[in-house]
Coordinates of C-alpha atoms in Angstrom, one line a residue:
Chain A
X1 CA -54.1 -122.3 15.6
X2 CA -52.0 -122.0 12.8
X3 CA -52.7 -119.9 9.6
X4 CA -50.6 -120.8 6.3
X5 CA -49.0 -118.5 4.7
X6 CA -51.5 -119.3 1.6
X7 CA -54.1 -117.9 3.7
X8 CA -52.4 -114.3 3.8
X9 CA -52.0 -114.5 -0.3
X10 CA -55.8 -113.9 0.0
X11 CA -54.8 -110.5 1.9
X12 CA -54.7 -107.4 -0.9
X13 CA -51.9 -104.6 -0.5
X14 CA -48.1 -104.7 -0.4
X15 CA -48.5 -105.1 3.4
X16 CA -50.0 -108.6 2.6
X17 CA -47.5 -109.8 -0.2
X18 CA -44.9 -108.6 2.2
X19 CA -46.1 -110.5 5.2
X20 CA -46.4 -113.4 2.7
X21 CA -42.3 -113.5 1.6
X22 CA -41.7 -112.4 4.7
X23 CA -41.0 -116.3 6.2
X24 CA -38.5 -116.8 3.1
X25 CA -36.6 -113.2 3.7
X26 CA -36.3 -114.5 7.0
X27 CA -38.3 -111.3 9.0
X28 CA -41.4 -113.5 10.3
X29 CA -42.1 -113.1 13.5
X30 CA -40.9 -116.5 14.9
X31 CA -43.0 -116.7 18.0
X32 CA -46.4 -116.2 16.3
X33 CA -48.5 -116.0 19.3
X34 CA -51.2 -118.4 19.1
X35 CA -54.6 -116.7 18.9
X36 CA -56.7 -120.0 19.4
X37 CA -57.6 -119.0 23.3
X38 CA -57.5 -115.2 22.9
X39 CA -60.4 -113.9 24.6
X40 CA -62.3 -111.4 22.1
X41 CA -65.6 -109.3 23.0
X42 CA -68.2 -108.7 20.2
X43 CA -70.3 -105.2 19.9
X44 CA -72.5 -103.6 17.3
X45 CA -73.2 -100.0 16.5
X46 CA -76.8 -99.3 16.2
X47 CA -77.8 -95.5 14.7
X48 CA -80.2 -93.1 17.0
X49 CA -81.6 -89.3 17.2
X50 CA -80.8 -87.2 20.4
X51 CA -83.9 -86.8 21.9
X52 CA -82.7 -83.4 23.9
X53 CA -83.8 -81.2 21.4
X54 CA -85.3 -80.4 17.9
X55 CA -82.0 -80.2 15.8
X56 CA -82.4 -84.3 15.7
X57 CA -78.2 -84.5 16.0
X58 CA -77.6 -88.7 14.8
X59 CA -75.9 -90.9 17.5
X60 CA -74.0 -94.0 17.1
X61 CA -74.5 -96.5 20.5
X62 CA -72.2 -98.9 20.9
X63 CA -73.8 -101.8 22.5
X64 CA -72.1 -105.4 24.0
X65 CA -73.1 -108.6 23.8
X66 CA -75.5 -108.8 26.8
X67 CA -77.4 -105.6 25.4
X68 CA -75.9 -102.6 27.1
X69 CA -74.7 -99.6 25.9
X70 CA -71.3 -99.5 26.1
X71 CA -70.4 -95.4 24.7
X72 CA -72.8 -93.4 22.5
X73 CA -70.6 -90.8 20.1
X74 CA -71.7 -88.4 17.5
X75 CA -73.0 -90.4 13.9
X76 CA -70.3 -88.8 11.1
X77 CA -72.3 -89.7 8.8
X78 CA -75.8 -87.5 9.9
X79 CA -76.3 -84.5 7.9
X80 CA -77.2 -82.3 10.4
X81 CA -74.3 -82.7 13.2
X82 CA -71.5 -84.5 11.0
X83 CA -70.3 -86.4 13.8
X84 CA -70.0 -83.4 16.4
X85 CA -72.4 -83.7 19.9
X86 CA -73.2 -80.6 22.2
X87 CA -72.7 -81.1 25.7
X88 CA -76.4 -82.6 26.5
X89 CA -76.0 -84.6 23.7
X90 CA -72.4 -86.1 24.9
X91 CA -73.4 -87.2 27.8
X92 CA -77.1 -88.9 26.4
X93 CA -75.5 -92.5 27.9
X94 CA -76.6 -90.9 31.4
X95 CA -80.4 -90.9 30.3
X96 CA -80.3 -94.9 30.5
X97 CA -76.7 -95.4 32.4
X98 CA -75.2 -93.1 35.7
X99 CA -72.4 -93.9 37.5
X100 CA -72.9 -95.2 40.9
X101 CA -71.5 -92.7 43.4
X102 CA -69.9 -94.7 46.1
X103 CA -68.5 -97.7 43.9
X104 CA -67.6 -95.5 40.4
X105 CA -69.5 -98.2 38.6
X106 CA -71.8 -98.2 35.8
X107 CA -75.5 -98.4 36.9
X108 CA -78.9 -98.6 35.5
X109 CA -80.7 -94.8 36.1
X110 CA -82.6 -95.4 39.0
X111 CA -84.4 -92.6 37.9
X112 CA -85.4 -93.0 34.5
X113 CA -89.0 -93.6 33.8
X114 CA -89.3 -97.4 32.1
X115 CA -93.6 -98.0 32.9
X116 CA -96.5 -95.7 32.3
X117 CA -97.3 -94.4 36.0
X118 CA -101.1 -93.0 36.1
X119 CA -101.8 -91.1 39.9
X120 CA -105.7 -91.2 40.0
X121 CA -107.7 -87.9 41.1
X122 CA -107.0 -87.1 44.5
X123 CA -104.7 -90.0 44.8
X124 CA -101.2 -89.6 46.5
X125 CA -99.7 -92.8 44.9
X126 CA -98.3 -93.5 41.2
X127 CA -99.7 -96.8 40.0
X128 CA -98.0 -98.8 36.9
X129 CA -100.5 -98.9 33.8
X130 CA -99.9 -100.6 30.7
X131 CA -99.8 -99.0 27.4
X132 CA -102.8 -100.0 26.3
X133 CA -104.8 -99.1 29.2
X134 CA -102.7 -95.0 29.2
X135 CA -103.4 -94.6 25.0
X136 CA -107.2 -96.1 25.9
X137 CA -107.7 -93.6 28.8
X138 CA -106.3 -90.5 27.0
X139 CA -108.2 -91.1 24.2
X140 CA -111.4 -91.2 25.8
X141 CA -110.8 -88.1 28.0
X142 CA -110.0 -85.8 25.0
X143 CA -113.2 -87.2 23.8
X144 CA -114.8 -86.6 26.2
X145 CA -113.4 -83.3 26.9
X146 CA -114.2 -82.2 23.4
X147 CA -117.7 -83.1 23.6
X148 CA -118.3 -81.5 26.4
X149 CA -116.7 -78.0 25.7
X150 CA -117.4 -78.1 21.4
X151 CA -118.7 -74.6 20.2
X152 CA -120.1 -74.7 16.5
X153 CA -121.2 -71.3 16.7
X154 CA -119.9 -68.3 18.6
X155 CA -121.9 -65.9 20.3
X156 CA -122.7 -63.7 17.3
X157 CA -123.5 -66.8 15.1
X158 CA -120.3 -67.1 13.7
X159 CA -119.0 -70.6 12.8
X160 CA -116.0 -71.3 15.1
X161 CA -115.7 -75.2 15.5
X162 CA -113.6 -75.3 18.6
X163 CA -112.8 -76.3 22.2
X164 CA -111.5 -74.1 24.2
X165 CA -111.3 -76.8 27.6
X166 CA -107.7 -78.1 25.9
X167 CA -104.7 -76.9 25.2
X168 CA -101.9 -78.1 23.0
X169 CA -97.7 -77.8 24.3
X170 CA -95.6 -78.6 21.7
X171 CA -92.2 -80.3 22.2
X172 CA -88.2 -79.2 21.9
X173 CA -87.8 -82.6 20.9
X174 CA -89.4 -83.3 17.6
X175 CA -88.8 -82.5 14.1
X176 CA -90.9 -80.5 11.1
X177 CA -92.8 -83.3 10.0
X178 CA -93.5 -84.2 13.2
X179 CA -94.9 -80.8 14.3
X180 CA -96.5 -80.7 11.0
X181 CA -98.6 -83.9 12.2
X182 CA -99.4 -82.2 15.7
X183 CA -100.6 -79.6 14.3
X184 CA -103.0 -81.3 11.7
X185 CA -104.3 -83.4 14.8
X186 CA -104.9 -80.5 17.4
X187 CA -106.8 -78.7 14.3
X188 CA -108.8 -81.3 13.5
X189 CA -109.9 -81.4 17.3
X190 CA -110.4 -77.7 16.8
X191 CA -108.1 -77.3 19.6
X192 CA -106.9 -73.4 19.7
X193 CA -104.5 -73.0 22.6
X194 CA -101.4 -74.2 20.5
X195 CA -98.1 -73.3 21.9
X196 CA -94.7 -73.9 21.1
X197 CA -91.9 -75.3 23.3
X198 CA -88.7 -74.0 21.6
X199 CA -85.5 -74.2 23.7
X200 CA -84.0 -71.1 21.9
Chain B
X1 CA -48.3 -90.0 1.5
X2 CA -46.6 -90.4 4.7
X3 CA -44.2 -88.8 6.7
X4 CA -41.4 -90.5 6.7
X5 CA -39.6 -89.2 9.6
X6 CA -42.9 -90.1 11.9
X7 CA -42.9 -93.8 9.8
X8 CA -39.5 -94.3 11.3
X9 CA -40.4 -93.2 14.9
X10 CA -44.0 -95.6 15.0
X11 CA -41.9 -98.4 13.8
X12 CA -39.3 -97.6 16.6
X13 CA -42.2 -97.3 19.0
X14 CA -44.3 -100.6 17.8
X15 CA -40.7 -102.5 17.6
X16 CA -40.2 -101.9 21.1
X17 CA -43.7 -103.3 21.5
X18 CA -43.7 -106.1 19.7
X19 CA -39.5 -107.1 18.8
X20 CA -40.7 -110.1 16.5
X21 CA -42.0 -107.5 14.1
X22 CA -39.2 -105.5 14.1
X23 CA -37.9 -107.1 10.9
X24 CA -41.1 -107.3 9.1
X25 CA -41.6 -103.5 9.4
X26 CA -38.5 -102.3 8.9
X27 CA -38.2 -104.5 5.2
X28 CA -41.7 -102.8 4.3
X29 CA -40.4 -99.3 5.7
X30 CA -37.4 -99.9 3.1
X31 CA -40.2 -100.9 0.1
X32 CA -42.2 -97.9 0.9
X33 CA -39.4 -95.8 1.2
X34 CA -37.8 -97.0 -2.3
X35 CA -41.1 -96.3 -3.9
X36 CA -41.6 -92.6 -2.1
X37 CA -38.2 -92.2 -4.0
X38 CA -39.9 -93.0 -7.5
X39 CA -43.1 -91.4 -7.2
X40 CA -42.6 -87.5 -8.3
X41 CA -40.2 -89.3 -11.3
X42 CA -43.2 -90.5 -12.7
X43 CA -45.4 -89.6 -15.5
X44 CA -49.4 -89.6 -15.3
X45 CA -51.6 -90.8 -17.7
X46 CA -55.0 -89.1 -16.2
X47 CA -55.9 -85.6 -15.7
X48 CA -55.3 -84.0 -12.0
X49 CA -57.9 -81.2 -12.9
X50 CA -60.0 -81.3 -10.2
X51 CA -63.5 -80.8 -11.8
X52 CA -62.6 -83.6 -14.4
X53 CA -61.4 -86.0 -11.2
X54 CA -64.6 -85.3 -9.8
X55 CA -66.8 -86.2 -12.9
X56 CA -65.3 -89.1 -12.6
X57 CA -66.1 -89.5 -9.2
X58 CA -69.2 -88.7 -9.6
X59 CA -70.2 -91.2 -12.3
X60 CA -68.7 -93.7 -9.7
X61 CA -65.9 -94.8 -11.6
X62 CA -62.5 -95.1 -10.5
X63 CA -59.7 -93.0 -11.8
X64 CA -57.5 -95.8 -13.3
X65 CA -60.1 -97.7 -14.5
X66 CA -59.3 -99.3 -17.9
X67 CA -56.2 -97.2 -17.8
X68 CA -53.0 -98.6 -18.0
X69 CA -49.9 -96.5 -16.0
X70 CA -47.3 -95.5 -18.3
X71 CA -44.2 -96.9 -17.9
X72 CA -41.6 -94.6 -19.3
X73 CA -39.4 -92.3 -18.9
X74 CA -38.6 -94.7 -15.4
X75 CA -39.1 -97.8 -17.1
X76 CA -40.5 -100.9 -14.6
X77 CA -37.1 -102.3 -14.9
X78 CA -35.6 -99.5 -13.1
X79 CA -38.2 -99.5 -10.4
X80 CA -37.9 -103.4 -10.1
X81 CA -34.2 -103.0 -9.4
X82 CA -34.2 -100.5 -6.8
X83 CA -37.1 -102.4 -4.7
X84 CA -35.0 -105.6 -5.2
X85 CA -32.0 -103.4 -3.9
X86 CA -33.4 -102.8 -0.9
X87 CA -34.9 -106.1 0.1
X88 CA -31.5 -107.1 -0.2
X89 CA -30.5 -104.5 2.0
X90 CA -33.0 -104.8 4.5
X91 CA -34.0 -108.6 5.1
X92 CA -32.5 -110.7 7.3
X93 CA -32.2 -113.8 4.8
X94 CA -31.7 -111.9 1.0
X95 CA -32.7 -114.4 -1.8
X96 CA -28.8 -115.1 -3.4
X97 CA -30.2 -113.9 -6.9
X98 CA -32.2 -111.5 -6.1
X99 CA -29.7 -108.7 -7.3
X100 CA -30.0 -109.9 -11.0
X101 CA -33.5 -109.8 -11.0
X102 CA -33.5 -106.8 -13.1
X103 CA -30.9 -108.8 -15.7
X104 CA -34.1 -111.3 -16.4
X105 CA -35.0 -111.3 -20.1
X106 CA -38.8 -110.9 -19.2
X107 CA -37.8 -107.8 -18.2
X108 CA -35.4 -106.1 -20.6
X109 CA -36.3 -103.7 -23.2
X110 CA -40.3 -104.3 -24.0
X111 CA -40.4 -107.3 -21.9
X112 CA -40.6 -105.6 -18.8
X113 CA -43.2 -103.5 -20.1
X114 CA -45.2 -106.0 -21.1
X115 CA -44.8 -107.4 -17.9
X116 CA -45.9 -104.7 -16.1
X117 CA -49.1 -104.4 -18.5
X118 CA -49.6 -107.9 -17.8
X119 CA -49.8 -108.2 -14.2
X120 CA -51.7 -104.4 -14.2
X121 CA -54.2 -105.9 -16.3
X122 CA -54.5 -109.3 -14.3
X123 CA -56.4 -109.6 -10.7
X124 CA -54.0 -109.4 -7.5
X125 CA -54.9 -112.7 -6.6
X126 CA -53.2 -113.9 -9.9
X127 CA -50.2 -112.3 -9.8
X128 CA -48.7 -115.8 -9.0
X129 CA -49.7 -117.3 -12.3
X130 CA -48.5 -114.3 -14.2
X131 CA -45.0 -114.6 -12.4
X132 CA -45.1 -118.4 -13.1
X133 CA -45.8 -117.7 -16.9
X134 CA -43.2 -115.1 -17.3
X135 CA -40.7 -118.2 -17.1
X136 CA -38.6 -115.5 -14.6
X137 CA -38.6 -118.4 -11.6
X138 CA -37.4 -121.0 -13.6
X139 CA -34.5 -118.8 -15.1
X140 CA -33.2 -117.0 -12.0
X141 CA -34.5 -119.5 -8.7
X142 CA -36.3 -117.0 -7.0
X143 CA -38.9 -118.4 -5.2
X144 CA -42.2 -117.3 -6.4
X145 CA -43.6 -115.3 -3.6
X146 CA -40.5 -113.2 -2.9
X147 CA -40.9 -112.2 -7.1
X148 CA -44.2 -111.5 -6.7
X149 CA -43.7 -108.9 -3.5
X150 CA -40.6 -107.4 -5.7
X151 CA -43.2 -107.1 -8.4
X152 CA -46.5 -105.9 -7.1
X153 CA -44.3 -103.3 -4.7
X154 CA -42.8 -102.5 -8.4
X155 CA -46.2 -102.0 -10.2
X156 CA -47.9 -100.2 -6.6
X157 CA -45.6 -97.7 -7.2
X158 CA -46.7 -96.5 -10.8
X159 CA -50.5 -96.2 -8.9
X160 CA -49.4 -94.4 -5.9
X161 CA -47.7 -91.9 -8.0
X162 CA -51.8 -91.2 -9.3
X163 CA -52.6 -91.7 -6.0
X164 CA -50.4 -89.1 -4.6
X165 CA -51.1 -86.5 -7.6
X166 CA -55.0 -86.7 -7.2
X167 CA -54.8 -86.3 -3.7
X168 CA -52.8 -82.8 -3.4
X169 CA -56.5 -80.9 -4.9
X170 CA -59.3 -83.4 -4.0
X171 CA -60.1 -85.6 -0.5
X172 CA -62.7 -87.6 -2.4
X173 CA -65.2 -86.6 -0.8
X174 CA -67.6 -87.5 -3.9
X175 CA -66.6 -91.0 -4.1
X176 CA -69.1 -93.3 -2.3
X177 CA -68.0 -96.4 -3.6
X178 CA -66.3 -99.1 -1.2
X179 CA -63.3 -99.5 -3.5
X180 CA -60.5 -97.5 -3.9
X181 CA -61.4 -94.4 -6.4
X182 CA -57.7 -94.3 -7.9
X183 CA -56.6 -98.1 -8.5
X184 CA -59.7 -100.1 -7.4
X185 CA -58.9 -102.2 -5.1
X186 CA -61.3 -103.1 -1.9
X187 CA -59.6 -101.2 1.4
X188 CA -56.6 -103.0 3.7
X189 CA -57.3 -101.2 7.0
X190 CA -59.3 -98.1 8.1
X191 CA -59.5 -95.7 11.0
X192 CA -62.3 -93.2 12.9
X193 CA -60.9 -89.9 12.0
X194 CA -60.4 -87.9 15.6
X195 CA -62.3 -84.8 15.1
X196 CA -65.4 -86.2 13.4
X197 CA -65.6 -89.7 13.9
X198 CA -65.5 -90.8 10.7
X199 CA -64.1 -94.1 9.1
X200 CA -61.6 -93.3 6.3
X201 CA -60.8 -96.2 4.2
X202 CA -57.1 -97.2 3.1
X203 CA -56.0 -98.6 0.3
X204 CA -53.7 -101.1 0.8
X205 CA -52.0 -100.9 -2.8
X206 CA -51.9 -97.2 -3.5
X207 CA -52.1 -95.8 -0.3
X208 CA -55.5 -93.6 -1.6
X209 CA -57.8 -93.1 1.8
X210 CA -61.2 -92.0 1.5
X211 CA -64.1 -91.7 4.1
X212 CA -67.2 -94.3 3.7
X213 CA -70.2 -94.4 5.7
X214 CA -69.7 -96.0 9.1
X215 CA -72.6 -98.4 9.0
X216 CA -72.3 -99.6 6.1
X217 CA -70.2 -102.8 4.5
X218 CA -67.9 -101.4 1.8
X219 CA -67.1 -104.9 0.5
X220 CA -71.3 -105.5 -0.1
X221 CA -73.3 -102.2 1.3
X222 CA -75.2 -104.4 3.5
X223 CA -76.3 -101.4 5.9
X224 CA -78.8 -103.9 8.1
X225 CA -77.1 -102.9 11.4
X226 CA -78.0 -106.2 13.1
X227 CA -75.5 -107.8 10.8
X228 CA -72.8 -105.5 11.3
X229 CA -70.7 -105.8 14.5
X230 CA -67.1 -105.6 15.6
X231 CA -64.7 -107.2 18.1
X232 CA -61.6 -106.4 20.0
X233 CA -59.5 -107.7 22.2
X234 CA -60.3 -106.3 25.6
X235 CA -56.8 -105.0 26.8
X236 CA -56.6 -102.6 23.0
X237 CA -59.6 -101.4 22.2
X238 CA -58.4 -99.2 19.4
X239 CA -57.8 -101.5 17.6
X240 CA -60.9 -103.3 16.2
X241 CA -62.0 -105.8 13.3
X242 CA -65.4 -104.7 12.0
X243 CA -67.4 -107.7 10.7
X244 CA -69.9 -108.1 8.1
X245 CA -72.5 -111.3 8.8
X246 CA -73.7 -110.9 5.2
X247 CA -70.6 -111.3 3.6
X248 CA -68.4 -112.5 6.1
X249 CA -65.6 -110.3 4.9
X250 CA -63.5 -108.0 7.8
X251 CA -61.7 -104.5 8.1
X252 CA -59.3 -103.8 10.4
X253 CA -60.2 -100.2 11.9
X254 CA -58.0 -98.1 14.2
X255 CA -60.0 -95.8 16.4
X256 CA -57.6 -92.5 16.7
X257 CA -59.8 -90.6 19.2
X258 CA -58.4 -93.9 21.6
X259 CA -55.4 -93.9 20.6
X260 CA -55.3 -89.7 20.9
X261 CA -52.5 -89.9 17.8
X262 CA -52.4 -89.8 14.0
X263 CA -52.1 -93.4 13.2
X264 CA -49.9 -94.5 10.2
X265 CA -52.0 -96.9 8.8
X266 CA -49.2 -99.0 6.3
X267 CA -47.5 -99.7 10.2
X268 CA -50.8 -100.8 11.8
X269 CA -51.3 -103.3 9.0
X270 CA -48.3 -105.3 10.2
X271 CA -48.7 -104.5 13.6
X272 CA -52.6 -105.7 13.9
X273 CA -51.3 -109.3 12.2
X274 CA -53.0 -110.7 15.4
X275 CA -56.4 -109.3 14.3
X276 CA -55.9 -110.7 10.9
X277 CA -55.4 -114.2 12.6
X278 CA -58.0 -113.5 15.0
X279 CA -60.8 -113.1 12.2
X280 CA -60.0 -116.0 10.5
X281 CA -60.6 -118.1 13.8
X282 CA -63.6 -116.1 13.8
X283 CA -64.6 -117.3 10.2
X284 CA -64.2 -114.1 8.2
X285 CA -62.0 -113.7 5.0
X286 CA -59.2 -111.2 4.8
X287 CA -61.1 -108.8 2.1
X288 CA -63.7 -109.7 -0.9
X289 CA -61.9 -110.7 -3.9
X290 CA -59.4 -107.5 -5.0
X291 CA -60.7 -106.0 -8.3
X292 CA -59.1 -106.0 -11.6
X293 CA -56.6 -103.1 -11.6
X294 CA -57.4 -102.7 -15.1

């Protein structure tokens, strides 16, 4: 392929006006090497929160062509972690990718949950559920749960409002506003077992 | 500004690399070296205060904006001679009439002021039309593109000197603009800084580098990351051209974590020429259309 010089006039900085003359002060390289068949590979950088813990650190994955995640490094521009990742964080490429310990390459985590798996009462066996089916189910057993076990009333006629059949965990992983949300929900339930899961 | 010592070293290292760009990056060692020569000579004509810089910032307004560099007590003539000097020193071909470049009527006495004002107060791009005008072709046979390196290297050097001054009490850390906050002009070339990550911008015409946010276009602020991507070629990949699909414009980006050095950033220019040919094959434009330094 060959690129006029005209085209590098379009270049801004000394660099490029140099580059331009360069041909006429006779310092061009004179074996251009021709880029036509040079093989190139494409990737993107696509923003995410470490999901290790509640600080919410940003992440930058660098993913290929065909969809996989090539590195993940530390997002300069986050607030929070400016760039920097602890050791958890630095190595959050293993939650989706390990290295395969007899061949050193890349793998898929063999272990790393993809499907909603539901093991029945008394059952032995995961099953693979759908979404749907997992969000349906849970709903209707803290229903059902709730119904059950609702006190109005205490024993000495106070008014109490609340189920004391579920508890609440919260998790290291989630933010403020997100624990602000729980909260509101668990309340509304008149769930009072509410814990905290800080990873201090 | 950089070291010059280290300069010479990376272009003894990259010429061993690459020996057909050995000449090319020794001439543009000698232009940067020439101006390094005239930049503490110079006078300023903005404030280096650093809470009036950073109002300035702030309002998102770059420092030499509708400010024209003064051009005494070095007059441009005298900083026109010495670059034309030493492109006759350092090129393998010297233009025969080169040396009496600085002879020219256009730029004697107030003509070479006027010059200077002229081409500071035209766009980049139409420096050509400017050195065409100024009748100095015609009079001495210098071929156009060789007057208007000798030239813009001449004018650069005025901005670097603001460039350089600014940058000794502030890292711009304000400015969140995609253009350069002391002359302008859209960034040549950038690198991820080693201990944070972060992409620092260069400016390719007064050396000014400033960090910008690394998902984000600085030639349109498209920040949709599905239309941002990068290549490489796979046997360097610290050395990348990040791609905008929105504007189609490119920046050449030096990773120095990869490359575990301080990268001079004027040397990779000329070194990464292959990238610059690469993205045009690819469809992309060198850089949006350079503002007005004016």
């Amino acid at each position: 392929m060959k690129i006029s010089r005209r085209q590098f006039l379009k270049l801004s900085g000394i660099a490029a006006f140099t580059a331009m003359a360069a041909v006429k002060l006779g310092c061009s390289p004179q074996d251009q090497q021709d880029v036509e068949e040079l093989n190139i590979k494409y990737e993107k950088e696509i923003s995410t929160i470490c999901p290790y813990c509640g600080c919410g650190c940003g992440a930058i994955c660098c993913v290929n062509d065909t969809g996989e995640i090539a590195a993940v490094i530390g997002d300069p521009d986050h607030p929070i972690n400016e760039g920097a990742l602890c050791s958890k964080g630095s190595a959050m490429l293993n939650l989706r990718n390990v290295y395969d310990q007899e061949t050193g390459e890349l793998v898929l985590n063999p272990n790393r949950a993809t499907k909603v798996l539901y093991r029945a009462p008394y059952s032995e066996d995961w099953e693979e559920k759908s979404w749907d089916w997992s969000l349906e189910k849970i709903a209707q057993r803290v229903k059902q749960t709730r119904d059950d076990s609702f006190e109005a009333v205490d024993k000495n006629g106070i008014t109490v409002n609340r189920t004391t059949a579920i508890a609440h965990l919260g998790s290291a992983a989630i933010d403020n506003e997100e624990n602000y949300l729980m909260v509101k929900l668990q309340r509304a339930l008149g769930i009072i077992n509410l814990d905290h899961h800080a990873r201090l | 500004m950089y070291d010059l010592y280290k300069m010479e070293k990376e272009i003894q290292n990259y010429s061993g690399k690459k020996p057909e760009l050995a000449p090319l990056l020794q001439l543009y060692k000698a232009i940067y070296t020439t101006q390094q020569n005239y930049v503490p000579k110079l006078s300023l004509v903005i404030p280096t205060n650093i809470s009036i810089v950073n109002d300035k910032l702030r309002s998102g307004e770059y420092l030499l904006r509708e400010v024209t560099p003064d051009f005494t007590p070095v007059s441009f003539r005298e900083v026109t001679q010495a670059i034309s000097v030493s492109i006759c020193r350092n090129s393998p071909n010297p233009p025969p009439n080169l040396n009496i470049l600085a002879k020219d009527e256009a730029l004697s006495g107030m003509n070479g002021k006027k010059l200077a004002v002229e081409l500071a107060q035209n766009n980049l791009s139409d420096t050509a039309a400017v050195v065409v005008n100024s009748g100095i072709e015609g009079r001495t046979g210098i071929d156009n593109e060789i007057l208007q390196l000798v030239l813009i290297a001449a004018l650069a050097t005025f901005y670097m000197a603001h460039s350089q001054a600014v940058t000794e009490n502030n890292d711009f850390k304000l400015w969140q603009q995609g253009y350069c906050p002391v002359c302008g002009q859209y960034p040549k070339i950038a690198k991820f800084r080693e201990e944070d990550n972060s992409r620092i911008l260069h400016c390719g015409f007064c050396h000014t580098e400033w960090s910008y946010p690394r998902l984000k276009c600085p030639f349109c602020e498209n920040s949709e990351q599905n239309k941002l991507e990068y290549f490489y070629v796979p046997d360097d990949e610290a050395r990348r051209v990040q791609v905008c699909g929105n504007c189609k414009n490119y920046l050449k980006t030096i990773d120095q974590k990869k490359l575990a050095k301080n990268v001079n950033l004027i040397v990779e220019d000329l070194y990464t020429r292959q990238l610059d040919l690469l993205a045009l094959r690819e469809g992309f434009k060198p850089t949006a259309t350079p503002l007005n330094l004016h």
